[in-house]
Coordinates of N, CA and C and ligand atoms in Angstrom, one line a residue:
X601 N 10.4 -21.4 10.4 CA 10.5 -20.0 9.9 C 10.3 -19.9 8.4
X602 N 10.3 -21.0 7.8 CA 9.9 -21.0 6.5 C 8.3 -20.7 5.5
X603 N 7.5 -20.9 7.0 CA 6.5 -20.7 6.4 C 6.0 -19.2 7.1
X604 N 6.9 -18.1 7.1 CA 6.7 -16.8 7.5 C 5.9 -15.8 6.3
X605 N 4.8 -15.8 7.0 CA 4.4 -15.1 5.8 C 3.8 -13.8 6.1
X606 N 3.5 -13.9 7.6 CA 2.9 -12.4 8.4 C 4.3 -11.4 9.2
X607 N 5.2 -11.5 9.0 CA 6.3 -11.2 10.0 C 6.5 -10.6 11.0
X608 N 5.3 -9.4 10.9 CA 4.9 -8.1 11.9 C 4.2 -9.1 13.6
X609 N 3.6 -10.5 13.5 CA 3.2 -11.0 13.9 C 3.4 -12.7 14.3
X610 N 4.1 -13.3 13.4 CA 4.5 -14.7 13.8 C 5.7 -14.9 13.2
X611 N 6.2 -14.3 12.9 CA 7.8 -14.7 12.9 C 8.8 -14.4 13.7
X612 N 10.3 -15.2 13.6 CA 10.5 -15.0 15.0 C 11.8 -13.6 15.1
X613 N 10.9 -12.6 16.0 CA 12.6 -11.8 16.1 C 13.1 -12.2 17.5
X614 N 14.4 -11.7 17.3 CA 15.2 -11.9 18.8 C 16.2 -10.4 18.9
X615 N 15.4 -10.0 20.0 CA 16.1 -8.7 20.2 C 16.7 -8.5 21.9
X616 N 18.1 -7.7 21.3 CA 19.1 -7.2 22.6 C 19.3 -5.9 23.4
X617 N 20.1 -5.6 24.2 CA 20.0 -4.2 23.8 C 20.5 -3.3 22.9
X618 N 21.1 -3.7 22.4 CA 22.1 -3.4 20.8 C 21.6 -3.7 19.4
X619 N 20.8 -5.2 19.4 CA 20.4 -5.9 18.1 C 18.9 -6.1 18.1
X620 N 18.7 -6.3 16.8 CA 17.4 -7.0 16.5 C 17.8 -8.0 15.3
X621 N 17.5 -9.6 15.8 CA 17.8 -10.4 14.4 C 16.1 -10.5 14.5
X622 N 15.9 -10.4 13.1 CA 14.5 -10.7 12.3 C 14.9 -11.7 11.3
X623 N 13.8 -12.6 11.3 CA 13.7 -14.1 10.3 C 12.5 -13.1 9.2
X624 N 12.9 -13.1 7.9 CA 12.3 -13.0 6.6 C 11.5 -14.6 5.7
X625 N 12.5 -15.3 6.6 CA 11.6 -16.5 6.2 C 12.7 -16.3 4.5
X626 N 13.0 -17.8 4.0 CA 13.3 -18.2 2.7 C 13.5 -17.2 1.5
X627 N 14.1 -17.5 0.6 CA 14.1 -16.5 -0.3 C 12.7 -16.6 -1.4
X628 N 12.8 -18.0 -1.3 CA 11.5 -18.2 -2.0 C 9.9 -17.7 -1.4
X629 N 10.0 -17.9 -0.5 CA 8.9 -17.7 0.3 C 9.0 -15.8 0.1
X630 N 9.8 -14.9 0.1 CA 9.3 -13.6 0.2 C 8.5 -13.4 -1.3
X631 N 8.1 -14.2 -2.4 CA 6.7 -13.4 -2.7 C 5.5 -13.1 -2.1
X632 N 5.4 -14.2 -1.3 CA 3.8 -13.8 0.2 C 4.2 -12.7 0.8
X633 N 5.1 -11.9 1.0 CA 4.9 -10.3 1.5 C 4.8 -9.8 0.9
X634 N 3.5 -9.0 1.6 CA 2.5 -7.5 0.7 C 2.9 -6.4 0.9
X635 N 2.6 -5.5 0.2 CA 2.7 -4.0 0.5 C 1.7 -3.3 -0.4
X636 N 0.8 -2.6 0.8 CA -0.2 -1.8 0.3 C 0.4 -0.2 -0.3
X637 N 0.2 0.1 -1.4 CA 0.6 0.8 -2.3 C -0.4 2.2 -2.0
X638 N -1.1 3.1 -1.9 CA -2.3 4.0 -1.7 C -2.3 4.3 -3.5
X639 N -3.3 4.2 -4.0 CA -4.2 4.0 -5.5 C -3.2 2.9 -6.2
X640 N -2.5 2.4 -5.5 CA -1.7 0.6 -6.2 C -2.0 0.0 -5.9
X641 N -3.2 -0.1 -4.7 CA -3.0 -1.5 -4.3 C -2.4 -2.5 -3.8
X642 N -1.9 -3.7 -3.8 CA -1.3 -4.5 -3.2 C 0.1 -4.7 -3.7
X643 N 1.3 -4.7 -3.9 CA 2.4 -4.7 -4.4 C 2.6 -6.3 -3.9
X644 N 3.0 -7.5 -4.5 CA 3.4 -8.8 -4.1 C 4.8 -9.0 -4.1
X645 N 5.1 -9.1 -2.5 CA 6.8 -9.8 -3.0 C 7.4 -8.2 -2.2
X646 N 7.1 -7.5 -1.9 CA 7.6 -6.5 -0.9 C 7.4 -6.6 0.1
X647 N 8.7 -6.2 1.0 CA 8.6 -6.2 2.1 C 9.6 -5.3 2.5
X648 N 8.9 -4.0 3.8 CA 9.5 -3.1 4.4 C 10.4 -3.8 5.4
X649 N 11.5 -3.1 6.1 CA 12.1 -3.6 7.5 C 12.2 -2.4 8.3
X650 N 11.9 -1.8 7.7 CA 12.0 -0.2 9.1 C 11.4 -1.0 10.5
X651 N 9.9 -1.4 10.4 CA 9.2 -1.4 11.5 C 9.5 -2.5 12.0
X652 N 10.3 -3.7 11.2 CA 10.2 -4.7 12.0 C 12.0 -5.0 12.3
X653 N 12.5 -4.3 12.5 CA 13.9 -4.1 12.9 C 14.0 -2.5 13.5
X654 N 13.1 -1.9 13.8 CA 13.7 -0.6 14.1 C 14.6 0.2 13.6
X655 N 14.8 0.5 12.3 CA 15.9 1.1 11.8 C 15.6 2.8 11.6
X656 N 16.6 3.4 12.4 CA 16.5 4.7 12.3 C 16.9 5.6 11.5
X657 N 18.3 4.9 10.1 CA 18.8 5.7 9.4 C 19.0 5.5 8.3
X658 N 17.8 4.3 7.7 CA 17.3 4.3 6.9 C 16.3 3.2 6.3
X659 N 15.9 3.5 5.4 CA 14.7 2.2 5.0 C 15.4 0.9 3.8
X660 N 15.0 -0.3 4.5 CA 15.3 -1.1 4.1 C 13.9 -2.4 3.3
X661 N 13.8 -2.6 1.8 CA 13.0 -3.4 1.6 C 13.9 -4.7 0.9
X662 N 13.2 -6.2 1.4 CA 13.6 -7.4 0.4 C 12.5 -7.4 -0.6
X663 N 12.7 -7.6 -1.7 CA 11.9 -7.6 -2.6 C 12.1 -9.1 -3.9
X664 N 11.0 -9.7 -4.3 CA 10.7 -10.9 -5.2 C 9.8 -10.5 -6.3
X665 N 10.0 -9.8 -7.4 CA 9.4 -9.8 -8.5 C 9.3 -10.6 -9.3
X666 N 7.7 -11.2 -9.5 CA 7.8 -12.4 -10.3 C 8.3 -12.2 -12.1
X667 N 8.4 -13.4 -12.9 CA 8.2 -13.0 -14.1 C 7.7 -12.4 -14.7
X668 N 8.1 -11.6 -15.6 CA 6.7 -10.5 -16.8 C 6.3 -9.4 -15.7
X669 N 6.5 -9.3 -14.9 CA 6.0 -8.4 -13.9 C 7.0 -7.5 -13.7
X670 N 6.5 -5.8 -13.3 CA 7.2 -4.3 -13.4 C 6.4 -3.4 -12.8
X671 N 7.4 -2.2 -12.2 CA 6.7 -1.4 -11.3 C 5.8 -0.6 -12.5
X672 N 4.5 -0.5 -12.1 CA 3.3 0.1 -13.0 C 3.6 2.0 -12.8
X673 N 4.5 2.7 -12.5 CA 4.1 4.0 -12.3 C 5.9 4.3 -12.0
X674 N 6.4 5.1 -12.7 CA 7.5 6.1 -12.3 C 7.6 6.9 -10.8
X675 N 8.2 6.7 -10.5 CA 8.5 7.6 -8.8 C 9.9 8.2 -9.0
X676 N 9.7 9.1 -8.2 CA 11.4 10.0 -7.0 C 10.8 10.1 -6.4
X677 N 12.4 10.8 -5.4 CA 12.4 10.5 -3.9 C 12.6 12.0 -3.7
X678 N 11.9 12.7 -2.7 CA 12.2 13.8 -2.0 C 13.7 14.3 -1.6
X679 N 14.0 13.5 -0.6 CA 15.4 13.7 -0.1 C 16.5 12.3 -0.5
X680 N 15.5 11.4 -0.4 CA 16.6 10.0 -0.1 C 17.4 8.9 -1.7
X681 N 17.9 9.0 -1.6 CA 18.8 7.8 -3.0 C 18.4 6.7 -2.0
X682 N 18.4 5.7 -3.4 CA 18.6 5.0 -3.2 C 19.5 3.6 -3.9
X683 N 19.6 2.3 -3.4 CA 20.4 1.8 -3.7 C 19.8 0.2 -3.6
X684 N 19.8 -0.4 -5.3 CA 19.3 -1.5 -5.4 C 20.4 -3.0 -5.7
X685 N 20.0 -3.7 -4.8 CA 20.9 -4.3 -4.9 C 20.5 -5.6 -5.3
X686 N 20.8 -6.5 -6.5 CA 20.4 -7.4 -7.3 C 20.9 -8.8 -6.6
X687 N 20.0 -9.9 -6.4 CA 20.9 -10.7 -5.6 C 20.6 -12.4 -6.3
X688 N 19.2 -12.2 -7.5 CA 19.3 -13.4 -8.1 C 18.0 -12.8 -9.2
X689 N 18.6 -13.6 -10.6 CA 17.7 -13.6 -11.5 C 18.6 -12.2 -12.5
X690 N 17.3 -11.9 -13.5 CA 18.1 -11.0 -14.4 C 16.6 -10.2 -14.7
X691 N 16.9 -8.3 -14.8 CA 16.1 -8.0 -15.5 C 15.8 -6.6 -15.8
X692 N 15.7 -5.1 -15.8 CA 16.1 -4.1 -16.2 C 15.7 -3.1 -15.1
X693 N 16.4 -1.9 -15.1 CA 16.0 -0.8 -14.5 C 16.2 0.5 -15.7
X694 N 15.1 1.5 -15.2 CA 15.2 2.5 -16.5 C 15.3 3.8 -15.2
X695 N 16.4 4.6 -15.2 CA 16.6 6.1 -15.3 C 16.2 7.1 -15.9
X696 N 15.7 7.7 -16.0 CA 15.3 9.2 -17.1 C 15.7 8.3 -18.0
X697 N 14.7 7.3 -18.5 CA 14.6 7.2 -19.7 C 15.8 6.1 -20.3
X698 N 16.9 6.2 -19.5 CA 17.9 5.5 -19.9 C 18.0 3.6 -19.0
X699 N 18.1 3.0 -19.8 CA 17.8 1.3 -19.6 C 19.2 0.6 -19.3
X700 N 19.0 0.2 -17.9 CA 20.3 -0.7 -17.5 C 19.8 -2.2 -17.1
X701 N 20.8 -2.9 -18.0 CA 20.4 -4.4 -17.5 C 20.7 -4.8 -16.5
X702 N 20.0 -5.5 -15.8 CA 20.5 -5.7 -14.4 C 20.6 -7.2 -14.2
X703 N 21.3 -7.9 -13.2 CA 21.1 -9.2 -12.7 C 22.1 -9.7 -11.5
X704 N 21.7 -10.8 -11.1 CA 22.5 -11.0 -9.7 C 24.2 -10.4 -9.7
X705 N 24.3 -9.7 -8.6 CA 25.6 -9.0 -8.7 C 25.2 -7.8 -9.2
X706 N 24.6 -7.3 -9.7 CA 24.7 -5.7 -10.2 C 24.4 -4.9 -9.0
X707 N 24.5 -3.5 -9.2 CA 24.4 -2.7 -8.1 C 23.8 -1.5 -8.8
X708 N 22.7 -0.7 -8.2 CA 22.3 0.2 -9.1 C 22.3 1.7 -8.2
X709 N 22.5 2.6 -8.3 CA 22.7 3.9 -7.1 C 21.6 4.9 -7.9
X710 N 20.8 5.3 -7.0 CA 19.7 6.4 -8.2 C 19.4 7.4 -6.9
X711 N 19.8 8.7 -7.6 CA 19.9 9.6 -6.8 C 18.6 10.3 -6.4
X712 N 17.5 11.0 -5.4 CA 16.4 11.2 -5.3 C 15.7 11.3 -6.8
X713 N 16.2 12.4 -7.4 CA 15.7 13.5 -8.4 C 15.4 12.3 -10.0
X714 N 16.0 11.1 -9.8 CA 16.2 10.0 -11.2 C 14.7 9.7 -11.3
X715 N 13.8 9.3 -12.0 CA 12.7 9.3 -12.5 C 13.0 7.4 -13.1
X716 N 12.4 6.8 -11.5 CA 12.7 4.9 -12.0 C 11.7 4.3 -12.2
X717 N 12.1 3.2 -12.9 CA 10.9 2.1 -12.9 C 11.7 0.7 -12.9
X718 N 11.4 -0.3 -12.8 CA 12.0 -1.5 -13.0 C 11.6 -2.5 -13.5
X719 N 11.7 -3.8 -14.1 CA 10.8 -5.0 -14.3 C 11.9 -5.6 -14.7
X720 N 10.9 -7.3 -14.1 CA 11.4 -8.3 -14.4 C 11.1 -9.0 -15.7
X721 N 12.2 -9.2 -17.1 CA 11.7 -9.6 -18.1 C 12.2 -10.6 -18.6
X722 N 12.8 -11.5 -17.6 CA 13.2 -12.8 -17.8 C 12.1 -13.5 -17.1
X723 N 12.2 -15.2 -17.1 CA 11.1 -16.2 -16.9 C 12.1 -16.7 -15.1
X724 N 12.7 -16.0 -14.9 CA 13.0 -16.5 -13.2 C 12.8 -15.2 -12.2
X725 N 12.1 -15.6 -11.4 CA 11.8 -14.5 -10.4 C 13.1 -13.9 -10.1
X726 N 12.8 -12.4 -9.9 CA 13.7 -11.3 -10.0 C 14.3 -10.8 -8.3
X727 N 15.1 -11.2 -7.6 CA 15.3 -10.6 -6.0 C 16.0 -9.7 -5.9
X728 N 16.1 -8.6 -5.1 CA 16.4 -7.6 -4.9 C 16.3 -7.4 -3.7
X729 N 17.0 -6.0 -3.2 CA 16.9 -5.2 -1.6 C 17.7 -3.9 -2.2
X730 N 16.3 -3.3 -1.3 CA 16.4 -1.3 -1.8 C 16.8 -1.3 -0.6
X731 N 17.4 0.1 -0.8 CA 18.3 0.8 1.1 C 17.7 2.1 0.6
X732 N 17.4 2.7 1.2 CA 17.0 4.3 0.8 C 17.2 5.1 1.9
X733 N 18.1 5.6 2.0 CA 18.9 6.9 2.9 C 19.1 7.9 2.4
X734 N 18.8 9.0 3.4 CA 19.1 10.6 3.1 C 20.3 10.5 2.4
X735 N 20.3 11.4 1.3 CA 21.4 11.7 0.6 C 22.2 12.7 1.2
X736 N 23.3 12.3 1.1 CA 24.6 13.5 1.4 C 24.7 13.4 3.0
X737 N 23.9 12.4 3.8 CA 23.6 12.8 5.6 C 24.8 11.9 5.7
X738 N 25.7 11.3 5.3 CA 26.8 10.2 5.2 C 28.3 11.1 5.7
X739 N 28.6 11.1 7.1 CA 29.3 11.8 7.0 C 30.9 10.7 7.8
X740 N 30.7 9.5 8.1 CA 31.6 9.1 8.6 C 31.2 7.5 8.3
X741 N 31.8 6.6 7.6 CA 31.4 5.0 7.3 C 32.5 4.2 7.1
X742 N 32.3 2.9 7.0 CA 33.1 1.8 7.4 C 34.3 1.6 8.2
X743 N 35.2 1.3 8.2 CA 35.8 1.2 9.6 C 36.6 2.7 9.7
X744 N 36.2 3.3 9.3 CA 36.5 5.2 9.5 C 35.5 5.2 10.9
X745 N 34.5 4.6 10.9 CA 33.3 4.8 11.7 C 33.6 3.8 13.1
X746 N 34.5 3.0 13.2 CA 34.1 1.6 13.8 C 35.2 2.3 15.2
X747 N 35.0 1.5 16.7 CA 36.3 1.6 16.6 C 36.5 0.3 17.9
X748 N 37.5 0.0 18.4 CA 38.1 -1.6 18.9 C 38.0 -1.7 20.1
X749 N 36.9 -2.1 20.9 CA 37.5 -2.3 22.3 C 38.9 -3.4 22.3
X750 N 39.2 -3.3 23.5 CA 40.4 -4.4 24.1 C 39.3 -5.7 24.4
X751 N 39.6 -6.5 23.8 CA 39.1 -7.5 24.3 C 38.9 -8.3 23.6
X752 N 39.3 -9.9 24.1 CA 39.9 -11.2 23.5 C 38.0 -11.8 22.8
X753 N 38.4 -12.1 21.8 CA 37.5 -12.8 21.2 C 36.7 -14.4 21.8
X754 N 35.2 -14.0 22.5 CA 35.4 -15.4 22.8 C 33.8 -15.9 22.5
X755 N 33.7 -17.4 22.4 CA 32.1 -17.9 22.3 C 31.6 -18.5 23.3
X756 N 30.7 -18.5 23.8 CA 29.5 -19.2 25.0 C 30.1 -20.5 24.7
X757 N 30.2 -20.8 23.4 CA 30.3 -22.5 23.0 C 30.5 -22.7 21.5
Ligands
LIG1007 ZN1 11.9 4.6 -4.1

C-alpha cells in the first residue's frame, strides 16, 4: 500500500456495513495525489476523501505541500468552515489579511466568510487535513452523541 498513488482505483479499501477503512498509502507518498483545480490546474499533494470513503457530513482532504510552495489564489466558503489541522512541518496561514504561524500541533478554525490562503515557507514538506462542514449544522457531538450497548468487549483473536 505504499506505493498507492491512484486510490479511486488500486488501493486497498475494506468496507462493512457500518465502515469503510481506506489505505492513503504513507505520509510521504501523499504528494502523488492530484487534484484538478478548474483554471488551477493540477494542485500536487491533495487529496479528497468524500468519494473514496463515502462521507455524507462532511469533506475531508490529506494534504502535503511541498517547500516554497502556497495556495496561488484566495477562496471562501459558501456555507461550510473549515478546520485545518497541522500534523508535520511548519508554515503560515493568512485570514483577512491577518498571518498565523502554523506547525505540527496547531489547529486553525476559519469560518466560511474568512478570505484564506496558506503556504509552506519552511524547507520540510508541510502536512495537513482540512474537514469542511456546514457551519452551525452541529447540533449534538462527542459522547453527548454516542451511546452504550450492553455488551462485553471481545476479539476474533
Ligand atoms: Zn476551502
Amino acid at each position: 500500500m505504499s506505493d498507492c498513488k491512484n486510490p479511486e482505483t488500486t488501493c486497498n479499501t475494506k468496507t462493512g456495513t457500518n465502515f469503510t477503512a481506506y489505505e492513503t498509502g504513507l505520509r510521504q507518498d501523499w504528494p502523488a495525489h492530484t487534484v484538478e483545480f478548474p483554471g488551477l490546474g493540477e494542485i500536487p499533494g491533495k487529496h479528497f476523501l468524500k468519494g473514496a470513503i463515502g462521507l455524507t457530513s462532511c469533506e475531508v482532504s490529506i494534504n502535503s505541500m511541498a517547500p516554497g510552495a502556497g495556495m496561488p489564489i484566495y477562496h471562501k466558503h459558501q456555507q461550510n468552515e473549515e478546520v485545518y489541522i497541522f500534523i508535520q512541518g511548519k508554515g503560515q496561514v493568512q485570514v483577512d489579511g491577518e498571518v498565523i504561524d502554523v506547525q505540527e500541533g496547531t489547529i486553525v478554525r476559519i469560518a466560511p466568510n474568512g478570505e484564506r490562503i496558506w503556504r509552506n515557507n519552511s524547507t520540510e514538506p508541510l502536512l495537513y487535513i482540512i474537514i469542511q462542514a456546514k457551519e452551525n449544522s452541529l447540533t449534538q457531538y462527542g459522547l453527548g452523541d454516542a451511546t452504550v450497548p450492553e455488551k462485553a468487549v471481545t476479539w476474533p483473536n
